[in-house]
XYZ file of C-alpha atoms in Angstrom:
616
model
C 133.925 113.669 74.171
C 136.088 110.605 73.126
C 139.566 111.261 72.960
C 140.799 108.164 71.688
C 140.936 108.113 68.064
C 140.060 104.069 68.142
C 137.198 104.460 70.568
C 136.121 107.984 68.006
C 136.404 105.283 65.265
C 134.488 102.239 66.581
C 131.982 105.005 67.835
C 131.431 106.212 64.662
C 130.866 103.074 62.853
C 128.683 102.275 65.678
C 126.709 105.051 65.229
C 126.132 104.462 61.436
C 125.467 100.481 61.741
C 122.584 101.443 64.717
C 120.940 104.027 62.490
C 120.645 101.990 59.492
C 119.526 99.353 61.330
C 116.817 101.491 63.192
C 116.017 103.143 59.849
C 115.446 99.636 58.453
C 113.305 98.413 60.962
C 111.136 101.525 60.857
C 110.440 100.798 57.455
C 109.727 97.287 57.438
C 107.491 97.701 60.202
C 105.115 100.194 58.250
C 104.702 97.633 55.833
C 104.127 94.259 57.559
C 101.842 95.815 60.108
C 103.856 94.428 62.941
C 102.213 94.444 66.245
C 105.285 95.180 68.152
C 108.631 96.535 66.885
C 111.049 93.796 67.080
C 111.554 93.118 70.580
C 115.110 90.940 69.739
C 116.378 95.054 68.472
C 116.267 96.210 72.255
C 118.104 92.733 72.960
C 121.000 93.933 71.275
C 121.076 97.551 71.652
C 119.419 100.639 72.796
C 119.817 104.472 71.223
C 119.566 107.617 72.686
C 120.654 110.788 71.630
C 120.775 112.046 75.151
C 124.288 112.480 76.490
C 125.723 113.275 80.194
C 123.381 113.747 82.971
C 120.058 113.581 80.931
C 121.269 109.749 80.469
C 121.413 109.443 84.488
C 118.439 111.467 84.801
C 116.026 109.063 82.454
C 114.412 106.841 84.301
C 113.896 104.714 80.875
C 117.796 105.022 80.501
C 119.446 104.681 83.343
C 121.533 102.202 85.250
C 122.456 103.212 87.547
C 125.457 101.472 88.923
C 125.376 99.317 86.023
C 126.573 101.123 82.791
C 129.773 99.735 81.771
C 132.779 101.535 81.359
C 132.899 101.918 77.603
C 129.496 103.110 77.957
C 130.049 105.695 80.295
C 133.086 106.736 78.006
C 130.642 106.754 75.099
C 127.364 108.882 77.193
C 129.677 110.987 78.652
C 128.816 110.054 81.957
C 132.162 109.060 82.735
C 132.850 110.298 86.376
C 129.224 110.921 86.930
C 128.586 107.815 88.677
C 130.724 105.428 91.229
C 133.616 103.824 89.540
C 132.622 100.331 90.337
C 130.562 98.955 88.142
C 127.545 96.632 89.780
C 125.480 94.591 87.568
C 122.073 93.950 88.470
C 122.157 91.331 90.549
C 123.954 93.787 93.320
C 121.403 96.008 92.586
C 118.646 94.627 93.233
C 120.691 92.937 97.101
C 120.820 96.946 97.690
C 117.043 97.471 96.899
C 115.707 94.983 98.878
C 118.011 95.566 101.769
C 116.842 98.946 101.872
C 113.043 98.044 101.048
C 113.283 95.934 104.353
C 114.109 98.562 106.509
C 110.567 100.331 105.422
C 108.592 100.101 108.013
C 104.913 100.740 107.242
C 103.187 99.723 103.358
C 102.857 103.625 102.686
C 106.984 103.978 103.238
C 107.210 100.887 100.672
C 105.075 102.605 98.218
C 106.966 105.847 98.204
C 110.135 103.898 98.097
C 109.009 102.130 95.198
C 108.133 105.216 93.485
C 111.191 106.641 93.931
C 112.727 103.727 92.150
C 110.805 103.679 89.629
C 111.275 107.825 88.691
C 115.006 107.144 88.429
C 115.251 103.387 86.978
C 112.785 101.529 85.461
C 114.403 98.438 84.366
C 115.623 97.776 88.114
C 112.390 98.633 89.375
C 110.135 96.168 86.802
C 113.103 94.019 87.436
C 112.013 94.079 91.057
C 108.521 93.940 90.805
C 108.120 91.075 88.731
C 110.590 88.615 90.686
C 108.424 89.738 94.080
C 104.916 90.318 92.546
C 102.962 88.564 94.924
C 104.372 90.619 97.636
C 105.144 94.291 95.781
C 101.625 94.107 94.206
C 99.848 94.942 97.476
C 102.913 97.987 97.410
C 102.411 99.563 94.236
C 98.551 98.521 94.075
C 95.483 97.540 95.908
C 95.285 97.848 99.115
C 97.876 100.224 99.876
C 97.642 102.544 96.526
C 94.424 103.239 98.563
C 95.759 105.086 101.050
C 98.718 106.813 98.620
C 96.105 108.073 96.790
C 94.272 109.827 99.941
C 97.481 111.509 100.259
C 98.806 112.037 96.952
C 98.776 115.858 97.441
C 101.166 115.435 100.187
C 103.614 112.942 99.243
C 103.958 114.294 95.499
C 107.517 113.786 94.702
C 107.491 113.885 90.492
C 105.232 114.452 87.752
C 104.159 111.007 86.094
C 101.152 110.668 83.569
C 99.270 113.669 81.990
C 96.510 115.955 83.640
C 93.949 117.051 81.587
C 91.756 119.803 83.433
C 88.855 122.230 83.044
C 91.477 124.839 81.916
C 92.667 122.887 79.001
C 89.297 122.956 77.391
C 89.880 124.127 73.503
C 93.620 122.982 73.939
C 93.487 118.814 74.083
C 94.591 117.794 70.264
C 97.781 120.120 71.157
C 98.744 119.024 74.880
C 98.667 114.961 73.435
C 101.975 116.077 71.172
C 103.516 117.198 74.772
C 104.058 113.168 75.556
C 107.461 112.524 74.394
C 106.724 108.903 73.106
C 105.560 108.420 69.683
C 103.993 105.132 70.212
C 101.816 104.596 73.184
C 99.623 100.906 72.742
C 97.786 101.044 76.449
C 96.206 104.368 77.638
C 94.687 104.037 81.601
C 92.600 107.390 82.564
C 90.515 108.107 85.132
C 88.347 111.132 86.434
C 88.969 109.809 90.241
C 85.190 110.088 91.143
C 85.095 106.427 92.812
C 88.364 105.759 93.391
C 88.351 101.744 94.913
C 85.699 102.252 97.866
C 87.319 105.374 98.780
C 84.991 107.428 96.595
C 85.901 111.080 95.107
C 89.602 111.963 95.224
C 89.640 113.722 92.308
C 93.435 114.255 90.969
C 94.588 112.376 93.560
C 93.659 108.878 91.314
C 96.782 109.269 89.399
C 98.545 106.756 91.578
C 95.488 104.525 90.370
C 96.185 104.876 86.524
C 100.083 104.626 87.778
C 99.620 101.399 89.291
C 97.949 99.807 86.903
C 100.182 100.507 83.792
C 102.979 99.004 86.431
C 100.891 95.803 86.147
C 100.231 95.782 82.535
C 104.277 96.183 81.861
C 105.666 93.761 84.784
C 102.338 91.076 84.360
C 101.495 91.682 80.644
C 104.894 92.514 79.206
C 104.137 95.860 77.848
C 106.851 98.459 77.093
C 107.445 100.940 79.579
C 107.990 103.405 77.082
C 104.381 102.561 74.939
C 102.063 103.015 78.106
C 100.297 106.184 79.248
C 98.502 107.293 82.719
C 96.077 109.743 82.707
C 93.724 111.788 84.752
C 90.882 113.926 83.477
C 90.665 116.628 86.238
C 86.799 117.470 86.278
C 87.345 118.822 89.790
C 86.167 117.493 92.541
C 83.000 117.356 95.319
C 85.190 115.927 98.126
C 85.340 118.774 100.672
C 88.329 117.995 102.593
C 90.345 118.257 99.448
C 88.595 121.375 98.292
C 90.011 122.800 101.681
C 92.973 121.844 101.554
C 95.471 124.250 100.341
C 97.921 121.455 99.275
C 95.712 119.424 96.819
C 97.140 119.702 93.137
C 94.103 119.247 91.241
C 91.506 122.004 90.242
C 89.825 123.670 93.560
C 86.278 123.532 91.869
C 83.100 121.314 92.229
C 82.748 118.566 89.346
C 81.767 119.310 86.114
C 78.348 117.739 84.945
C 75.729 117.103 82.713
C 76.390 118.185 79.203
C 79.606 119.739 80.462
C 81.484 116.847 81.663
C 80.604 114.756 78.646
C 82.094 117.352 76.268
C 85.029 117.039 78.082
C 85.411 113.866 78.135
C 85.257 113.484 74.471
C 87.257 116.074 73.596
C 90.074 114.203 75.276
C 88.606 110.594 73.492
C 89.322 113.020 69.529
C 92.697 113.993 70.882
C 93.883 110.525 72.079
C 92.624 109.247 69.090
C 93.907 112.168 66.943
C 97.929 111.037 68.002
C 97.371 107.545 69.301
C 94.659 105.606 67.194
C 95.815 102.124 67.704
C 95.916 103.149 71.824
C 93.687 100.882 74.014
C 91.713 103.022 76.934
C 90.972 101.855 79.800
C 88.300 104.099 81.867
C 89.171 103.637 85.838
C 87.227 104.122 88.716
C 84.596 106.504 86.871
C 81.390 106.604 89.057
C 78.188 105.489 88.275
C 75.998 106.119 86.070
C 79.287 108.493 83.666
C 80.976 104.820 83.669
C 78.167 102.698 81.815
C 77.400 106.127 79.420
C 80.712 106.428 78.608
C 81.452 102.690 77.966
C 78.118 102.677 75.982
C 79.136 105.493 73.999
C 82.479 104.737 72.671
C 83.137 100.570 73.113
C 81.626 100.544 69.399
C 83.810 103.250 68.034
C 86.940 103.005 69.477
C 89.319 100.465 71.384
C 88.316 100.538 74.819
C 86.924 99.071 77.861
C 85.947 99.584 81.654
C 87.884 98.095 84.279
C 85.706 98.195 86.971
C 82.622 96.912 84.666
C 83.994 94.400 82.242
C 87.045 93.105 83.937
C 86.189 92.990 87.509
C 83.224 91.080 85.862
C 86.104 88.397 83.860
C 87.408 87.597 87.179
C 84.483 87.718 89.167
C 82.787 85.015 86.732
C 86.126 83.431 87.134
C 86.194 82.456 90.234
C 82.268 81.838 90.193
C 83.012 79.601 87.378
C 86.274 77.300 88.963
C 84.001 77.261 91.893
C 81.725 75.170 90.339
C 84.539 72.825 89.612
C 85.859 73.048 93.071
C 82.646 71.560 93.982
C 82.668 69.052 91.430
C 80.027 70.126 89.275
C 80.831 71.737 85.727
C 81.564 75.137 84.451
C 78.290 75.048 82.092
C 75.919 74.425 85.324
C 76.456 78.056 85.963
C 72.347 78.337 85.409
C 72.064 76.202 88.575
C 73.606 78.646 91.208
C 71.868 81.359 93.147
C 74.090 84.361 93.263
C 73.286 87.012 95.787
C 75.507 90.773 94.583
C 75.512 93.235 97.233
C 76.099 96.587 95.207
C 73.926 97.766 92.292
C 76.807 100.277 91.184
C 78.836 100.111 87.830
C 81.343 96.723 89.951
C 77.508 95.201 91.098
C 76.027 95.908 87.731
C 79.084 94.708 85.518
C 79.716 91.391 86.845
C 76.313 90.394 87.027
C 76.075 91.406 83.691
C 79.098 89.279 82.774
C 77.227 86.046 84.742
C 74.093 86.491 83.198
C 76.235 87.136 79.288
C 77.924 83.223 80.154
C 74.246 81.723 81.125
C 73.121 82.823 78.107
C 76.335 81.709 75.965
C 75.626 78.599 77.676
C 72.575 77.934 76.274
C 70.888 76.400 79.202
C 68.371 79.066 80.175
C 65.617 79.719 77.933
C 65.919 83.977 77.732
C 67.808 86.441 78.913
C 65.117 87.403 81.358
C 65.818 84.035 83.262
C 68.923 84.118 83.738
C 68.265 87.544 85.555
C 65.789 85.314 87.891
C 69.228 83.388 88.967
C 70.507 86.734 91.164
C 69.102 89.050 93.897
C 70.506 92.396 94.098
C 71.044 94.547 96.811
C 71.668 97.892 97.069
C 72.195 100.439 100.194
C 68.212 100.001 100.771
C 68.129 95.980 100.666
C 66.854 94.010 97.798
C 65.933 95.743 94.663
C 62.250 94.164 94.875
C 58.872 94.902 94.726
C 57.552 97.906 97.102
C 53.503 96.792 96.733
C 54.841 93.533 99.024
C 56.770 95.468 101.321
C 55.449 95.869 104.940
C 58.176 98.658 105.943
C 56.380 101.742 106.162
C 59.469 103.448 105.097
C 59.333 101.411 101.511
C 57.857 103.639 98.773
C 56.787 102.468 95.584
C 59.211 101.966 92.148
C 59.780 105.079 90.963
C 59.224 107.214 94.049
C 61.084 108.323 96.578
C 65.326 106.846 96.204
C 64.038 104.029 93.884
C 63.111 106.809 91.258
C 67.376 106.610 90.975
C 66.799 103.019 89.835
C 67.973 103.029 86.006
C 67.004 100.694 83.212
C 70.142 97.790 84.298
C 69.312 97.826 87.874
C 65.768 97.512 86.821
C 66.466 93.885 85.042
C 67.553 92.546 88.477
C 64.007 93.618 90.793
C 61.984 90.808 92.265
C 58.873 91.745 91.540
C 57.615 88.181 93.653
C 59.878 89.722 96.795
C 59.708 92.356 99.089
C 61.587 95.675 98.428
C 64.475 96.277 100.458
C 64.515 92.971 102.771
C 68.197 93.025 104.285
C 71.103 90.421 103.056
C 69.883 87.853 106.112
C 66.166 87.924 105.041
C 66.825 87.225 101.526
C 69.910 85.045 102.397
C 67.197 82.817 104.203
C 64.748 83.140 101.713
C 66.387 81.904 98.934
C 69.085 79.753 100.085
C 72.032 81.044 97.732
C 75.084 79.446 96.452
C 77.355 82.790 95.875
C 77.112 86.071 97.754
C 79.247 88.784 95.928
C 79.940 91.561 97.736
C 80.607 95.014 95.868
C 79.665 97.647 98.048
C 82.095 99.045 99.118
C 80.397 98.493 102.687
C 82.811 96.971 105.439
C 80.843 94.469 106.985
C 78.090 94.740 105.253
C 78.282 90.650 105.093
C 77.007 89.902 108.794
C 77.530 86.504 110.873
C 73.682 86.002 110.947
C 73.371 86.169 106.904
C 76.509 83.796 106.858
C 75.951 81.265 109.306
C 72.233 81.652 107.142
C 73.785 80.405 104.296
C 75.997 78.266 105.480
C 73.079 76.026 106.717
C 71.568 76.227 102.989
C 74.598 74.458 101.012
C 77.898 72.553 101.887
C 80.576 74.519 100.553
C 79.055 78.312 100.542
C 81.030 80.844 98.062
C 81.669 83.968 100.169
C 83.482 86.870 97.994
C 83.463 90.109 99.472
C 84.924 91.625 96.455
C 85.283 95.164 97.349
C 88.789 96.812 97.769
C 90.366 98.162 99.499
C 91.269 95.943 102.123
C 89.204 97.995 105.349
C 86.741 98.364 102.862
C 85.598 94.602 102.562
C 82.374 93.023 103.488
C 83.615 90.719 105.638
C 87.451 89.310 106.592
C 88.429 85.526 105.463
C 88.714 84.494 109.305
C 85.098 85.319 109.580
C 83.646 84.003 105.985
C 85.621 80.583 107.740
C 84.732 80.815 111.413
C 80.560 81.899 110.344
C 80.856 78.935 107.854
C 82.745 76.366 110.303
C 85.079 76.241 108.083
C 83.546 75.186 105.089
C 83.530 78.380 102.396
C 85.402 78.843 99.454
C 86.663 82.714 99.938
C 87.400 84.905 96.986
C 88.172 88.272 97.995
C 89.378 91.731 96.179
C 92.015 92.396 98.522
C 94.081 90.350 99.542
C 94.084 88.343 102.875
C 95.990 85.474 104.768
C 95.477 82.006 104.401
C 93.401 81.039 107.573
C 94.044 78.304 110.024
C 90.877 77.162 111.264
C 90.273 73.873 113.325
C 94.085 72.463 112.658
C 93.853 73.207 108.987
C 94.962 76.206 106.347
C 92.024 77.231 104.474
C 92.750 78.669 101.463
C 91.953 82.339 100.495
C 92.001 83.404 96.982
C 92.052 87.292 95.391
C 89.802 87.935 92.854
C 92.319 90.794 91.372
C 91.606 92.555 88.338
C 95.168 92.270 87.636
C 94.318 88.668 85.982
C 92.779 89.746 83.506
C 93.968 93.008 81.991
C 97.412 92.619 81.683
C 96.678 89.665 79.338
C 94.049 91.362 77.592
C 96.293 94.440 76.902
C 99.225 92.024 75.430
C 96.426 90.093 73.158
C 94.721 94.011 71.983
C 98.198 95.037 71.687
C 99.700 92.013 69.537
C 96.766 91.563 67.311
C 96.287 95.547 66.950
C 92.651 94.744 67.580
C 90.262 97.833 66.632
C 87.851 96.653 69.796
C 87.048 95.132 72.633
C 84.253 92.939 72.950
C 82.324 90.974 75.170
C 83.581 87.547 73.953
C 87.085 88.432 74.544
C 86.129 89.218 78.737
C 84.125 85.761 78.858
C 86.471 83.675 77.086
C 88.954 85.763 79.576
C 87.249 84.299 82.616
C 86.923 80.925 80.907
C 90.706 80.466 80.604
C 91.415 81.652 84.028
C 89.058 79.221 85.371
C 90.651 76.667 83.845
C 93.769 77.104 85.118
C 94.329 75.450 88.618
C 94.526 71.944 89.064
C 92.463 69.329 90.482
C 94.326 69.146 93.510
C 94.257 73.091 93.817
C 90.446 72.688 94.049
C 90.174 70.658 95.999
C 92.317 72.388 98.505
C 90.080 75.619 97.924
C 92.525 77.393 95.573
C 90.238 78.874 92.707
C 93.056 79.835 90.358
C 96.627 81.128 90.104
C 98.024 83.967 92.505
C 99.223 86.646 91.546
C 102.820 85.668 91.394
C 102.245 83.689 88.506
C 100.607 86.392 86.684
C 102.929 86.668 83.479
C 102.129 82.979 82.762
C 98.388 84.122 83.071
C 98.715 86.938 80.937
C 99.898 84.949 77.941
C 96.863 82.294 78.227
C 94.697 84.584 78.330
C 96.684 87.525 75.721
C 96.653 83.775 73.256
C 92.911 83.505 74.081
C 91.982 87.479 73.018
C 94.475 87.510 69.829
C 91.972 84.387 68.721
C 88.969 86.233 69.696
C 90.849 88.924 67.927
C 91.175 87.133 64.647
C 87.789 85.119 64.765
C 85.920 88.185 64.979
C 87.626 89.939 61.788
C 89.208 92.742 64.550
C 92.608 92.065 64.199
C 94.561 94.201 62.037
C 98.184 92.661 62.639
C 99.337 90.133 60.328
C 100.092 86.512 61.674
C 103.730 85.204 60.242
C 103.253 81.549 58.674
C 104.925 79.088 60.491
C 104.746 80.857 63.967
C 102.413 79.617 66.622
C 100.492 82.678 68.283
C 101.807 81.504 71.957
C 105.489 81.743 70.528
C 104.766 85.892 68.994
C 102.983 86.292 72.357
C 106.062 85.408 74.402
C 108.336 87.343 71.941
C 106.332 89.925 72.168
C 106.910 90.971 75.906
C 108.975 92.745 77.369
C 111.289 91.673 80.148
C 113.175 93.812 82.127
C 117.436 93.498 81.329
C 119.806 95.759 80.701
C 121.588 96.463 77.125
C 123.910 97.705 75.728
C 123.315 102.051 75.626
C 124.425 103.811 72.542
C 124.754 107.558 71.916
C 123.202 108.652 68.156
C 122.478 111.470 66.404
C 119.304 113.297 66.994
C 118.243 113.013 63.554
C 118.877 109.676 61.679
């Protein structure tokens, strides 16, 4: 309570001029369409009508250290926290101090965490002024590992569970979120989580850490984002034993089942959040192509693994044309070996063959398929009649009958059927070898040093994450290659000093793409996703490094400049947006769509905290 009658005065006042101001906004914004509520508001104040410890106790609130003293007189926190007041700076000396002293990634990660359940702004604050470094923290490769032992270092609920004992009950659990506006939903079912395969609940951290990336890399509002997991149980026996895993103890729904769940959560998102963007993660195959292929017409949505691991992949397949001085429209030229025919394998091969076509330099579809071999567990999806292994059988018996209509586009029917990566690497000679297995090793020094005598600068990406989980290391892609590869990898590794000189590695991160696709869906309220908006995606990140940079072996911006990213590419989807007639925001005259893009996200900073009345 304020005792003085000045402060009771100014409070007042205070209290008025905010909620006519928020009142005002609210209306204005229902009739210009805005795509974000005036980010300059939050600039000058924030409102709450929590009071006391639930202030200190919101991570989307608090301070910490920081509140000043007439706020603390005004929250009534006043003698709830230490008297000195620290700004942010000191903060964030504390933080890192104490984030030194971790002394293994998995103590980082729960560190992090812990920041981030009991102060946001500090802990975007953080991340986005260290991203290079705390983006292997709070994401690939060590979310890996937190999410094999998410049932044992649970601290605090974060996200929404959706299980098989909800069924019946989805359109009224949405209204249990306490934000009215969410603008990026991530969800997954956790039945391929990275190459770890089925952890069931346990992907949470994965929705988790990628929402962290869409607000400190894309700008999105804390506040607007949602994780989610769909808990369909789980086949993975070691959790269904254990007696401390937190999702449901039952073998995964399928069939007909799982479907129906699924879209009964798709009617309830859409019920309370229509204007939300979904993005499916880590769903296996085949439930990740059906369920793209069922709602990417009808709603806004996409799949990570598929469509954006495919943006970057073709990314770096693209500037590595340029880095060997050729240009990005020869793509038809190259001879791209994938190793993985699962929804990653399928999805960026799709994404290749979509750009040969845009191109216009192959003559159909079907030969632009003739430009990659794929591999699967067996070998090369090929032709079984030419095999001379007794163990081959022929398409359509035996494992091959698993074979569906898109891995079918990619058989050589003039090879044999399941020739390893060394036989085929000799037999055609390729450019690229993409790796997206999930297989560590699975790239061998014979196939290598193979393909290494075929061209001069061989592109080696072992793509798969995380980190133990890659086909081969960068020290071995340079060492079978004498030195000579351009490396793209999913996780990340060290530059590598090989004969007297650092050869560059690159990360082929998802993290590129879909931050900056979220901000452009998000600012243009787009009502879909398309195709065009991933290749023209790719296209811009290719674009981005330098000559020099290429010529040094450095494909594209790291991840530390990843905000910068984001808005190329966020400018690049709101045009896609608008050319396509999916936009439903309304462009202000006179404003360039780089400028509403960089007003438009949100940067972590402390304002000034004021106390109103619950109902305005």
């Amino acid at each position: 309570m304020l005792r003085n009658p000045a402060l009771k005065t100014i409070h007042a006042a205070t209290q008025r001029h905010v909620s006519s101001q928020v009142r005002h906004y609210s209306r204005r914004a229902l009739t210009t369409l805005a795509a974000f509520p005036d980010l300059r508001m939050e600039t000058m104040v924030q409102t709450t009508p929590k009071h006391g410890m639930d202030v200190i106790h919101d991570p989307l609130l608090s301070k910490g250290t920081a509140f000043s003293l007439s706020e603390r007189e005004r929250l009534g926190i006043r003698g709830l926290v230490p008297p000195r007041t620290q700004e942010m700076d000191k903060q964030l000396q504390r933080i890192i101090r104490n984030l030194r002293e971790c002394r293994t990634p998995l103590e980082k990660f729960v560190f992090m965490t812990a920041l981030q359940d009991r102060n946001e702004t500090l802990y975007y604050r953080l991340l986005i002024d260290n991203l290079e470094e705390l983006s292997q923290i709070i994401y690939t490769p060590t979310v890996g590992e937190a999410c094999q032992r998410f049932h044992s270092i649970y601290r605090r609920s974060r996200g929404m569970y959706f299980s098989s004992l909800d069924r019946g009950q989805m359109a009224a659990m949405v209204h249990n979120w306490p934000h009215d506006q969410v603008d990026v939903i991530v969800v997954t079912d956790g039945s391929r989580v990275l190459g770890l395969g089925d952890l069931g609940a346990n992907g949470m951290q994965i929705p988790i850490g990628k929402l962290s990336l869409y607000v400190a890399g894309g700008g999105i509002r804390p506040t607007s984002i949602l994780p989610v997991v769909l808990d369909v149980g789980t086949n993975n026996e070691s959790l269904l034993n254990d007696p401390l895993y937190l999702g449901m103890g039952h073998r995964r729904l399928e069939g007909d089942e799982y479907y129906s769940f699924v879209d009964e959560w798709v009617h309830a998102i859409q019920n309370r959040y229509p204007n939300a963007l979904i993005q499916f993660e880590d769903f296996k195959y085949p439930h990740a192509y059906n369920l793209l292929h069922k709602y990417k017409d009808n709603i806004c949505c996409f799949n990570d693994d598929i469509q954006s691991t495919s943006a970057v992949a073709l990314a770096g397949v693209l500037a590595a044309l340029k880095a060997r001085g050729k240009a990005i429209d020869d793509l038809n030229e190259e001879r791209i070996i994938c190793v993985g025919a699962g929804s990653a394998g399928v999805g960026v091969c799709e994404g290749i063959i979509d750009c040969m076509v845009e191109q216009g330099k192959v003559k159909s579809r079907e030969e632009a398929y003739s430009k990659i071999w794929m591999l699967d567990q067996h070998g090369l999806i090929g032709n079984s009649n030419l095999s001379s292994s007794a163990s081959a059988s022929p398409i359509g018996v035996g494992d091959r009958a698993n074979l569906d209509e898109r891995q079918l586009c990619y058989l050589k029917k003039d090879m044999s059927d399941r020739m390893s990566l060394e036989e085929v690497v000799k037999a055609i000679k390729p450019t690229v070898v993409l790796g997206l297995s999930g297989a560590p090793g699975v790239f061998t020094e014979g196939a290598i040093r193979a393909m290494a005598e075929g061209v001069e600068k061989p592109c080696v990406f072992p793509l798969s994450n995380p980190t133990h989980q890659s086909e081969c290391t960068a020290e071995q892609a340079f060492e079978w290659t004498d030195g000579r590869a351009i490396f793209a990898s999913g996780s990340p590794f060290k530059d590598v000093e090989y004969k007297g000189k650092i050869r560059k590695v690159n990360q082929i991160n998802n993290a590129m793409s879909f931050p900056g696709l979220g901000l452009g869906i998000t600012v243009s309220r787009a009502s879909r996703v398309t195709g065009k908006m991933f290749m023209e995606t790719a296209i811009t990140i290719a674009n981005m490094a330098t000559e020099d940079q290429l010529k040094n072996g450095v494909l594209f911006p790291g991840v530390g400049q990843l905000r910068e990213v984001s808005k190329e590419v966020a400018a690049k989807v709101c045009e896609v947006a608008y050319d396509q007639g999916l936009a439903r925001a309304q462009l202000r005259q006179g404003v360039s769509l780089k400028n509403i893009i960089e007003e438009s996200m949100w940067d972590p900073e402390y304002v000034p905290l004021i106390r109103v009345d619950g109902h305005m």
